[in-house]
Amino acid sequence: MEPHRRTANNGSAPNLNLAGVADPVSHLNGHRPAAMESGAFHAAAQRILTTVNTVIDGKSDAAKLALTVLLAQGHLLVEDVPGVGKTLLAKTLARTIDCTVNRIQFTPDLLPSDVTGVSIYNQASRLFEFRPGAVFANIVIGDEINRASAKTQSALLECMEEHQVTVDGTSYKLDEPFMVVATQNPIEMEGTYPLPEAQRDRFMARISMGYPDKDAEIEMLETHQAVSPLANVSPVVTAGDVAAMIATVQQVFVSGPVKEYTVSVGRATRESPLLRLGASPRSMLQLLRAAKATAALDGRDFVLPDDVGDVAEAVLAHRIILDRKAAGAGETPHSVLRGMLSRLPVPQAAAGQPDRAGAAAGSRNR
C-alpha cells in the first residue's frame, strides 16, 4: 500500500469530532461548492484530458470515460489483460488532480481493516483510537482487486455507495470528491476471487483498454523508454476545481422524455430473452449521471438521448448476465446492448415544450 499523499492536513488520521464522526479534511465537505462557468469547466476538462493523453497513447476514449465517471461521482472498473496500461491510466488521472491519493495492492492476505481502518486501544488515554485505512483519500486505486478475498472486497461496499466507513458502530465520512478506480485481469483466474454482482453494481462503468494501434505503440516505444511517463505529470486542477465541476454536472438539465428513454433502456434489459439478469434501478441512476457528465464535457447544459446511448455499454455491460443459449450463440453483453439501443425508439421534441426541454428530447443524429 502506498502512503497517503496529502496537500493539506498531513497526518495518518482524519480529524475526529467529539461525536466520533470524521470532520472534513478539506473545506470541500463544509459547504456545497459553486458550479463552474462553462468556459472554465471546458478549460479544466481539457487540461485533464490533455495530460492523461500524453501518458496513455492512443486511448483518448478511455481517458474521457474515466473523467466522465469522476465528474458523475461514480467509480471505475478497468478490466483487461496485463500490460495495456490499466494501472497507468488510474495513476495518471489521480496525478492530474492536486488531492489525496492512495493505492492499494490487493492480495489474498489483505484484511478488511487494511482498507477501512481499525480501532486501537491507547493504553495512555485508556480509549480506543481510530486509525484510518487506505480508503481515506480522494482517489483510491485498487490494483488487481479480484486477488483479495470476498471479505476484503466487501469492505469497499459501504465506502463506494455511501462515502463513509463504519467501524465499531461509528461512522466516518470520507473526503470529497471520492472515487475508486479498480483494475482486474479477466484472463488469469488462478488465485483470484471474482467480484460478486453486488460489488460490480457499485462501479458506475467498466472499460477495457485494448491494445494500442501501430502508430500509438511506436510512439510509446520512442517516448517511454528512458523515463516513466508519469515522471513529468503534475496536477493541473485542484480538488476544489473538481468539486466545482461536479456541481456543474449536477445542474445539467434532463427532460422528461430523456428520463423515459433511460428507463426504457433499463426495462429492455430486464425483458430481453437473451439475458437472465437485467440492469438494476441503481444502474439507471448512474446511467443518467454519466449522461449528464457526457453532455457537460460536450459543452451542453442539457442531455440528449444520444448521451445516454454513448455511455450505455460502459455503464450496463458489466451488470447484465447473458442467458446460456445466447452466450453459446456467440452473443456478448455489448452486442445485446447495441441491438437493444438500435431498436428502441428515440424520443423527439414534443410540441409546446420549452426550447431547452425540446432540444433535450431530440437527438444529435436522428
Short mmCIF file of C-alpha atoms in Angstrom, two decimals, residues 55-315:
data_model
loop_
_atom_site.label_atom_id
_atom_site.label_comp_id
_atom_site.label_asym_id
_atom_site.label_seq_id
_atom_site.Cartn_x
_atom_site.Cartn_y
_atom_site.Cartn_z
CA VAL A 55 0.85 9.41 -20.95
CA ILE A 56 -1.69 6.93 -22.35
CA ASP A 57 -1.03 6.80 -26.09
CA GLY A 58 -4.00 6.24 -28.39
CA LYS A 59 -6.63 5.83 -25.67
CA SER A 60 -8.47 9.15 -25.70
CA ASP A 61 -11.87 7.44 -25.39
CA ALA A 62 -10.78 5.63 -22.22
CA ALA A 63 -9.42 8.87 -20.78
CA LYS A 64 -12.67 10.72 -21.49
CA LEU A 65 -14.77 7.95 -19.94
CA ALA A 66 -12.58 7.94 -16.82
CA LEU A 67 -13.10 11.71 -16.46
CA THR A 68 -16.82 11.26 -17.11
CA VAL A 69 -17.07 8.79 -14.23
CA LEU A 70 -15.15 11.12 -11.92
CA LEU A 71 -17.44 14.07 -12.70
CA ALA A 72 -20.54 11.86 -12.34
CA GLN A 73 -19.40 10.85 -8.81
CA GLY A 74 -19.02 7.21 -9.78
CA HIS A 75 -16.37 4.52 -9.58
CA LEU A 76 -14.45 2.94 -12.45
CA LEU A 77 -13.51 -0.69 -13.11
CA VAL A 78 -10.68 -1.12 -15.64
CA GLU A 79 -10.61 -4.69 -16.90
CA ASP A 80 -8.12 -6.03 -19.40
CA VAL A 81 -5.08 -8.23 -19.94
CA PRO A 82 -1.75 -7.33 -18.28
CA GLY A 83 0.47 -4.65 -19.75
CA VAL A 84 -2.06 -2.47 -21.60
CA GLY A 85 -1.97 0.45 -19.15
CA LYS A 86 -4.80 -0.21 -16.67
CA THR A 87 -2.91 0.97 -13.60
CA LEU A 88 -1.14 3.67 -15.59
CA LEU A 89 -4.49 5.20 -16.56
CA ALA A 90 -5.65 5.21 -12.95
CA LYS A 91 -2.41 6.71 -11.63
CA THR A 92 -2.28 9.36 -14.36
CA LEU A 93 -5.84 10.52 -13.71
CA ALA A 94 -5.06 10.70 -10.00
CA ARG A 95 -1.90 12.75 -10.57
CA THR A 96 -3.69 15.36 -12.65
CA ILE A 97 -5.63 16.41 -9.54
CA ASP A 98 -3.98 18.07 -6.55
CA CYS A 99 -5.70 15.87 -3.96
CA THR A 100 -5.08 12.89 -1.70
CA VAL A 101 -4.34 9.60 -3.43
CA ASN A 102 -3.87 6.09 -2.06
CA ARG A 103 -3.02 2.91 -3.91
CA ILE A 104 -3.98 -0.50 -2.52
CA GLN A 105 -2.32 -3.60 -3.91
CA PHE A 106 -5.00 -6.25 -3.41
CA THR A 107 -3.57 -9.61 -2.35
CA PRO A 108 -5.12 -12.73 -0.76
CA ASP A 109 -3.78 -11.79 2.68
CA LEU A 110 -5.15 -8.22 2.63
CA LEU A 111 -7.55 -7.66 5.55
CA PRO A 112 -10.73 -5.53 5.58
CA SER A 113 -9.18 -3.36 8.30
CA ASP A 114 -6.27 -2.58 5.96
CA VAL A 115 -8.81 -0.95 3.68
CA THR A 116 -11.23 0.72 6.09
CA GLY A 117 -9.17 1.22 9.25
CA VAL A 118 -9.23 -0.19 12.75
CA SER A 119 -9.80 0.96 16.35
CA ILE A 120 -6.68 0.54 18.51
CA TYR A 121 -6.64 0.76 22.31
CA ASN A 122 -4.40 3.54 23.62
CA GLN A 123 -3.07 2.49 27.00
CA ALA A 124 -2.06 6.03 27.90
CA SER A 125 -5.50 7.56 27.36
CA ARG A 126 -7.39 4.31 28.04
CA LEU A 127 -9.51 5.00 24.99
CA PHE A 128 -9.89 3.37 21.60
CA GLU A 129 -8.48 5.48 18.77
CA PHE A 130 -9.46 5.06 15.15
CA ARG A 131 -6.62 4.57 12.70
CA PRO A 132 -7.91 5.16 9.16
CA GLY A 133 -7.21 2.71 6.38
CA ALA A 134 -6.14 3.35 2.82
CA VAL A 135 -9.67 4.20 1.67
CA PHE A 136 -9.39 7.62 3.31
CA ALA A 137 -8.34 9.56 0.22
CA ASN A 138 -9.96 11.45 -2.63
CA ILE A 139 -8.90 8.88 -5.21
CA VAL A 140 -8.29 5.25 -4.24
CA ILE A 141 -6.56 2.99 -6.77
CA GLY A 142 -7.36 -0.68 -6.19
CA ASP A 143 -4.81 -2.71 -8.14
CA GLU A 144 -5.88 -6.27 -9.12
CA ILE A 145 -8.98 -6.03 -6.94
CA ASN A 146 -10.07 -9.59 -7.67
CA ARG A 147 -6.98 -11.03 -5.95
CA ALA A 148 -8.36 -10.15 -2.49
CA SER A 149 -10.83 -12.37 -0.66
CA ALA A 150 -14.56 -11.72 -0.81
CA LYS A 151 -14.48 -10.49 2.79
CA THR A 152 -11.93 -7.81 1.93
CA GLN A 153 -13.74 -6.86 -1.26
CA SER A 154 -16.95 -6.37 0.72
CA ALA A 155 -15.19 -3.77 2.87
CA LEU A 156 -15.48 -1.42 -0.10
CA LEU A 157 -19.28 -1.71 -0.45
CA GLU A 158 -20.23 0.94 2.11
CA CYS A 159 -17.34 3.17 1.07
CA MET A 160 -18.35 3.19 -2.58
CA GLU A 161 -22.08 3.62 -2.10
CA GLU A 162 -22.34 5.88 0.96
CA HIS A 163 -18.90 7.54 1.02
CA GLN A 164 -18.40 6.57 4.63
CA VAL A 165 -16.77 3.86 6.77
CA THR A 166 -18.39 2.28 9.82
CA VAL A 167 -16.05 0.71 12.36
CA ASP A 168 -17.21 -0.48 15.80
CA GLY A 169 -20.56 1.26 15.37
CA THR A 170 -19.07 4.66 14.50
CA SER A 171 -19.32 6.15 11.01
CA TYR A 172 -16.52 8.22 9.49
CA LYS A 173 -17.17 10.33 6.40
CA LEU A 174 -14.76 10.06 3.50
CA ASP A 175 -13.20 13.04 1.78
CA GLU A 176 -14.98 14.60 -1.20
CA PRO A 177 -14.59 14.20 -4.09
CA PHE A 178 -14.18 10.43 -3.69
CA MET A 179 -13.56 7.87 -6.43
CA VAL A 180 -12.39 4.26 -6.54
CA VAL A 181 -10.51 3.18 -9.67
CA ALA A 182 -10.06 -0.60 -9.61
CA THR A 183 -8.21 -2.82 -12.07
CA GLN A 184 -8.50 -6.53 -12.69
CA ASN A 185 -7.19 -9.14 -15.11
CA PRO A 186 -10.06 -11.17 -16.65
CA ILE A 187 -7.76 -13.79 -18.17
CA GLU A 188 -5.73 -15.22 -15.29
CA MET A 189 -8.25 -16.80 -12.92
CA GLU A 190 -5.84 -18.77 -10.70
CA GLY A 191 -5.71 -17.31 -7.19
CA THR A 192 -8.49 -14.81 -7.84
CA TYR A 193 -11.91 -14.17 -6.29
CA PRO A 194 -14.44 -13.00 -8.90
CA LEU A 195 -16.27 -9.82 -7.94
CA PRO A 196 -19.80 -10.55 -6.68
CA GLU A 197 -22.66 -8.92 -8.53
CA ALA A 198 -23.37 -6.58 -5.60
CA GLN A 199 -19.90 -5.11 -5.89
CA ARG A 200 -19.84 -4.97 -9.68
CA ASP A 201 -23.06 -2.98 -9.45
CA ARG A 202 -21.24 -0.37 -7.32
CA PHE A 203 -18.97 0.52 -10.25
CA MET A 204 -20.55 3.13 -12.49
CA ALA A 205 -18.64 1.98 -15.56
CA ARG A 206 -16.29 -0.70 -16.78
CA ILE A 207 -13.81 -0.17 -19.59
CA SER A 208 -11.29 -2.30 -21.41
CA MET A 209 -8.12 -0.59 -22.53
CA GLY A 210 -7.43 -2.81 -25.53
CA TYR A 211 -4.16 -2.91 -27.43
CA PRO A 212 -2.89 0.36 -28.92
CA ASP A 213 -2.78 0.77 -32.68
CA LYS A 214 0.53 0.56 -34.55
CA ASP A 215 1.28 4.30 -34.55
CA ALA A 216 0.50 4.67 -30.86
CA GLU A 217 2.69 1.70 -29.99
CA ILE A 218 5.61 3.13 -31.99
CA GLU A 219 5.13 6.47 -30.23
CA MET A 220 5.19 4.65 -26.89
CA LEU A 221 8.49 2.97 -27.76
CA GLU A 222 10.03 6.29 -28.72
CA THR A 223 8.92 8.33 -25.70
CA HIS A 224 8.62 5.90 -22.78
CA GLN A 225 11.96 4.11 -22.79
CA ALA A 226 14.22 6.43 -20.81
CA VAL A 227 11.88 7.60 -18.03
CA SER A 228 8.49 6.70 -16.67
CA PRO A 229 5.71 8.59 -18.46
CA LEU A 230 4.40 9.61 -15.03
CA ALA A 231 7.63 11.42 -14.16
CA ASN A 232 6.56 14.70 -15.76
CA VAL A 233 2.90 14.59 -14.73
CA SER A 234 1.89 17.31 -12.30
CA PRO A 235 -1.55 18.43 -11.06
CA VAL A 236 -3.49 20.61 -13.48
CA VAL A 237 -6.59 21.11 -11.31
CA THR A 238 -7.29 21.18 -7.59
CA ALA A 239 -9.75 19.12 -5.58
CA GLY A 240 -11.81 22.31 -5.32
CA ASP A 241 -11.90 22.59 -9.11
CA VAL A 242 -13.14 19.01 -9.39
CA ALA A 243 -15.83 19.66 -6.78
CA ALA A 244 -16.98 22.71 -8.77
CA MET A 245 -17.00 20.66 -11.98
CA ILE A 246 -19.13 18.02 -10.26
CA ALA A 247 -21.54 20.75 -9.14
CA THR A 248 -21.74 21.93 -12.77
CA VAL A 249 -22.62 18.44 -13.96
CA GLN A 250 -25.34 18.16 -11.34
CA GLN A 251 -27.05 21.22 -12.81
CA VAL A 252 -27.27 19.77 -16.33
CA PHE A 253 -30.92 19.70 -17.41
CA VAL A 254 -32.69 16.38 -18.13
CA SER A 255 -36.07 16.49 -19.87
CA GLY A 256 -38.95 14.13 -19.16
CA PRO A 257 -38.61 12.28 -22.49
CA VAL A 258 -34.91 11.62 -21.83
CA LYS A 259 -35.75 10.21 -18.39
CA GLU A 260 -38.37 7.97 -20.00
CA TYR A 261 -35.84 6.86 -22.61
CA THR A 262 -33.33 5.99 -19.88
CA VAL A 263 -35.91 3.90 -18.05
CA SER A 264 -36.83 2.20 -21.35
CA VAL A 265 -33.20 1.12 -21.79
CA GLY A 266 -33.19 -0.47 -18.33
CA ARG A 267 -36.55 -2.18 -18.78
CA ALA A 268 -35.45 -3.56 -22.15
CA THR A 269 -32.56 -5.38 -20.46
CA ARG A 270 -34.93 -6.94 -17.90
CA GLU A 271 -37.37 -8.10 -20.55
CA SER A 272 -34.83 -9.44 -23.04
CA PRO A 273 -34.92 -13.23 -23.59
CA LEU A 274 -31.16 -13.06 -24.21
CA LEU A 275 -30.45 -12.03 -20.60
CA ARG A 276 -31.09 -13.75 -17.31
CA LEU A 277 -30.19 -10.66 -15.29
CA GLY A 278 -31.03 -7.14 -16.42
CA ALA A 279 -29.88 -3.73 -15.24
CA SER A 280 -30.72 -2.65 -11.68
CA PRO A 281 -32.54 0.55 -10.70
CA ARG A 282 -29.23 1.81 -9.30
CA SER A 283 -27.71 1.45 -12.74
CA MET A 284 -30.41 3.72 -14.20
CA LEU A 285 -29.41 6.47 -11.77
CA GLN A 286 -25.76 6.02 -12.68
CA LEU A 287 -26.55 5.88 -16.39
CA LEU A 288 -28.28 9.25 -16.20
CA ARG A 289 -25.46 10.78 -14.12
CA ALA A 290 -22.91 9.59 -16.67
CA ALA A 291 -25.05 11.03 -19.49
CA LYS A 292 -25.15 14.40 -17.70
CA ALA A 293 -21.36 14.39 -17.38
CA THR A 294 -21.07 13.48 -21.07
CA ALA A 295 -23.31 16.39 -22.02
CA ALA A 296 -21.27 18.80 -19.90
CA LEU A 297 -17.99 17.62 -21.45
CA ASP A 298 -19.54 18.16 -24.88
CA GLY A 299 -20.35 21.77 -23.93
CA ARG A 300 -24.09 21.43 -23.34
CA ASP A 301 -26.25 22.14 -20.30
CA PHE A 302 -28.90 19.60 -21.32
CA VAL A 303 -28.88 15.86 -22.01
CA LEU A 304 -29.66 14.28 -25.37
CA PRO A 305 -30.81 10.68 -25.79
CA ASP A 306 -27.54 10.11 -27.64
CA ASP A 307 -25.67 10.95 -24.44
CA VAL A 308 -27.48 8.07 -22.75
CA GLY A 309 -26.64 5.78 -25.67
CA ASP A 310 -22.99 6.84 -25.72
CA VAL A 311 -22.36 5.60 -22.17
CA ALA A 312 -24.91 2.76 -22.02
CA GLU A 313 -22.45 -0.02 -22.87
CA ALA A 314 -19.81 1.14 -20.39
CA VAL A 315 -22.38 1.58 -17.61
#
